[in-house]
Amino acid sequence: DGGITQSPKYLFRKEGQNVTLSCEQNLNHDAMYWYRQDPGQGLRLIYYSQIVNDFQKGDIAEGYSVSREKKESFPLTVTSAQKNPTAFYLCASTGDRLYGYTFGSGTRLTVV
Amino acid sequence: SQKIEQNSEALNIQEGKTATLTCNYTNYSPAYLQWYRQDPGRGPVFLLLIRENEKEKRKERLKVTFDTTLKQSLFHITASQPADSATYLCALFSGAGSYQLTFGKGTKLSVIP
């Protein structure tokens, strides 16, 4: 079955560390997205990519970086510059925005 | 600035009744509006999309209306069941041709047996 796989499900980061969250899709979708969800805040867009080797900043890109070397993969790195990284991170993709976004099951990142 | 507001953070209803959730927006001229369902600890799941020229759309027990004059969408679940308990999110694209989907904060629906 086609879908989006996010890994790991839970991730713990020490202060000052960079961590990378994985997002892989086998839906043949061109566009991929990273959202962050905090309690009471809703989903906020971090980065998005509409095509391989191209990506744009969303509303809260500071302290994050991405790459899009393959159509299937859109990893997100949370750098040490992100001062409050504890959150639930969601990856999504779409082939046609009229058919909605498909989301992964999320990665919960906690700073320890 | 652009804003999407879902008026209720939480809504409790009795099983069998119709749940009605509201989504209001400002400073958008959306061509489409989407609704998603999110269960705790899971990613949102796409439910319905309604176009600006569609007044109403139905899918099984779900009904969505879209009033571009009032800048409002209503999401109805008829004959609600405890399994419908979840958070429901509305979402809009930032502009014509945009691929940036902006979400409301959601309404947490609890259906009481």
XYZ file of C-alpha atoms in Angstrom:
225
model
C 0.000 0.000 0.000
C 1.172 3.500 -0.773
C 1.795 5.945 2.000
C 4.200 8.130 3.927
C 6.593 6.706 6.468
C 8.075 8.894 9.168
C 10.832 7.679 11.433
C 11.583 7.479 14.218
C 8.250 7.703 16.037
C 9.942 9.133 19.144
C 13.224 11.040 19.227
C 15.159 12.542 22.091
C 17.653 15.320 21.508
C 20.272 16.669 23.832
C 20.920 20.380 24.038
C 23.164 21.544 21.191
C 22.610 18.475 19.026
C 21.377 18.343 15.448
C 18.855 15.614 14.698
C 17.343 14.445 11.412
C 13.771 13.271 10.969
C 13.075 10.944 8.078
C 10.129 11.166 5.682
C 9.688 8.745 2.779
C 6.716 8.404 0.425
C 5.881 5.876 -2.273
C 2.865 7.749 -3.627
C 4.777 9.332 -6.521
C 3.783 12.736 -5.180
C 5.719 15.785 -6.353
C 5.042 18.069 -3.380
C 6.157 17.363 0.172
C 5.787 19.351 3.383
C 6.946 19.531 6.991
C 4.633 20.833 9.699
C 5.160 21.314 13.394
C 2.298 20.866 15.852
C 2.280 22.227 19.393
C -0.618 21.962 21.844
C -3.104 24.752 21.191
C -1.114 26.045 18.196
C -2.361 23.968 15.327
C -0.120 22.936 12.441
C 2.554 25.398 11.323
C 4.444 25.032 8.045
C 8.233 24.673 8.344
C 9.392 23.899 4.785
C 7.892 22.611 1.587
C 9.148 21.272 -1.717
C 7.236 21.123 -4.972
C 9.958 19.439 -6.991
C 13.239 17.600 -6.520
C 16.203 19.832 -5.655
C 13.952 22.769 -4.806
C 12.345 23.820 -1.526
C 10.899 26.920 0.104
C 10.684 28.216 3.656
C 7.374 28.139 5.403
C 6.227 30.265 8.302
C 8.668 28.952 10.931
C 11.806 27.819 9.054
C 14.376 29.272 11.461
C 16.474 26.562 13.098
C 15.490 23.909 10.546
C 16.953 22.668 7.280
C 15.771 20.264 4.582
C 16.956 18.567 1.411
C 15.096 17.049 -1.520
C 17.564 14.939 -3.480
C 15.005 12.286 -4.389
C 11.306 12.523 -5.137
C 10.529 9.974 -2.449
C 12.464 11.559 0.402
C 12.294 14.868 2.277
C 14.334 14.719 5.507
C 14.135 17.494 8.086
C 17.108 18.454 10.252
C 16.403 20.215 13.526
C 19.541 22.185 14.264
C 20.919 23.460 17.552
C 19.726 26.916 16.477
C 16.121 25.829 17.061
C 15.656 26.922 20.669
C 12.372 25.181 21.378
C 12.307 22.007 19.294
C 10.064 19.886 21.513
C 6.989 19.249 19.356
C 5.137 16.779 17.146
C 6.488 16.857 13.580
C 4.336 15.848 10.636
C 5.370 15.193 7.061
C 2.829 15.356 4.231
C 2.692 14.991 0.475
C 0.312 15.660 -2.364
C 0.186 14.915 -6.058
C -2.785 17.151 -6.687
C -3.826 19.599 -4.006
C -7.472 19.045 -4.938
C -7.208 15.550 -3.522
C -5.900 16.656 -0.162
C -2.665 15.988 1.622
C -1.503 12.601 2.840
C 0.196 12.770 6.222
C 2.646 10.470 7.931
C 2.110 9.262 11.474
C 4.466 11.841 12.946
C 7.657 12.057 14.991
C 7.525 13.308 18.563
C 10.759 15.128 19.385
C 11.711 15.860 22.967
C 14.716 17.785 24.239
C 16.345 16.167 27.249
C -3.191 39.268 8.078
C -4.701 35.989 6.977
C -6.502 34.106 9.696
C -8.448 30.864 10.010
C -10.618 30.484 13.102
C -12.412 27.421 14.290
C -14.773 28.849 16.822
C -14.904 26.046 19.344
C -11.847 24.434 20.863
C -14.058 21.614 22.106
C -17.556 20.395 21.371
C -19.437 17.704 23.293
C -22.565 16.146 21.841
C -24.813 13.192 22.537
C -24.576 10.110 20.350
C -27.074 10.196 17.504
C -27.204 13.986 17.317
C -25.760 16.139 14.518
C -22.440 17.806 15.256
C -21.818 21.160 13.576
C -18.315 22.643 13.478
C -17.514 26.130 12.209
C -14.559 27.490 10.262
C -14.257 31.233 9.615
C -11.514 32.932 7.639
C -10.322 36.467 6.975
C -8.161 37.953 4.230
C -8.348 34.866 2.078
C -9.952 34.466 -1.315
C -9.957 30.705 -1.309
C -10.932 28.658 -4.300
C -11.026 25.540 -2.145
C -11.467 24.648 1.491
C -10.508 21.315 3.031
C -11.486 19.413 6.173
C -9.315 16.869 7.974
C -9.743 14.552 10.928
C -6.920 14.015 13.438
C -6.832 11.357 16.148
C -4.499 11.748 19.161
C -0.861 11.050 18.287
C -1.654 10.546 14.603
C -1.361 12.606 11.440
C -4.448 14.315 9.983
C -6.555 12.406 7.479
C -8.150 14.215 4.536
C -11.954 14.075 4.553
C -13.447 16.526 2.064
C -12.641 19.392 -0.268
C -15.241 21.942 -1.312
C -14.828 24.457 -4.122
C -15.913 28.085 -3.979
C -18.657 27.444 -6.521
C -20.062 24.524 -4.526
C -22.544 25.437 -1.819
C -22.602 22.000 -0.267
C -20.789 18.681 -0.452
C -21.675 15.344 1.110
C -19.815 12.135 1.877
C -21.688 9.464 3.782
C -22.656 11.083 7.123
C -20.536 14.167 6.485
C -21.764 17.419 4.981
C -19.751 20.558 4.317
C -21.076 23.964 3.301
C -19.050 26.885 1.990
C -20.301 30.471 2.045
C -17.752 32.804 0.446
C -19.892 35.853 1.306
C -19.877 35.044 5.014
C -16.326 33.654 4.703
C -17.419 30.556 6.540
C -17.588 26.801 6.199
C -19.760 24.520 8.301
C -18.920 20.851 8.835
C -21.736 18.549 9.894
C -21.640 14.969 11.114
C -25.110 13.441 11.210
C -26.102 10.528 13.445
C -22.854 10.996 15.355
C -21.124 8.015 16.944
C -18.455 7.745 19.661
C -16.036 6.684 16.901
C -16.425 10.179 15.414
C -14.650 11.629 18.465
C -11.515 13.359 17.167
C -10.125 16.783 16.339
C -11.364 18.257 13.072
C -9.257 20.753 11.165
C -10.190 23.100 8.346
C -7.535 24.269 5.923
C -7.077 26.794 3.120
C -4.454 27.471 0.495
C -2.628 30.752 0.957
C -3.531 32.017 -2.504
C -4.513 31.131 -6.035
C -2.084 28.564 -7.358
C -0.493 28.196 -3.915
C 0.604 24.855 -2.551
C 0.915 26.226 1.005
C -1.930 24.812 3.047
C -2.701 26.710 6.258
C -4.669 24.974 9.003
C -7.027 26.185 11.674
C -6.294 25.093 15.234
C -9.051 22.520 15.146
C -12.152 21.622 17.114
C -12.030 18.615 19.427
C -15.289 16.726 19.118
C -16.404 14.306 21.811
C -19.470 12.158 21.139
C -20.941 10.903 24.388
C -22.691 7.520 24.389
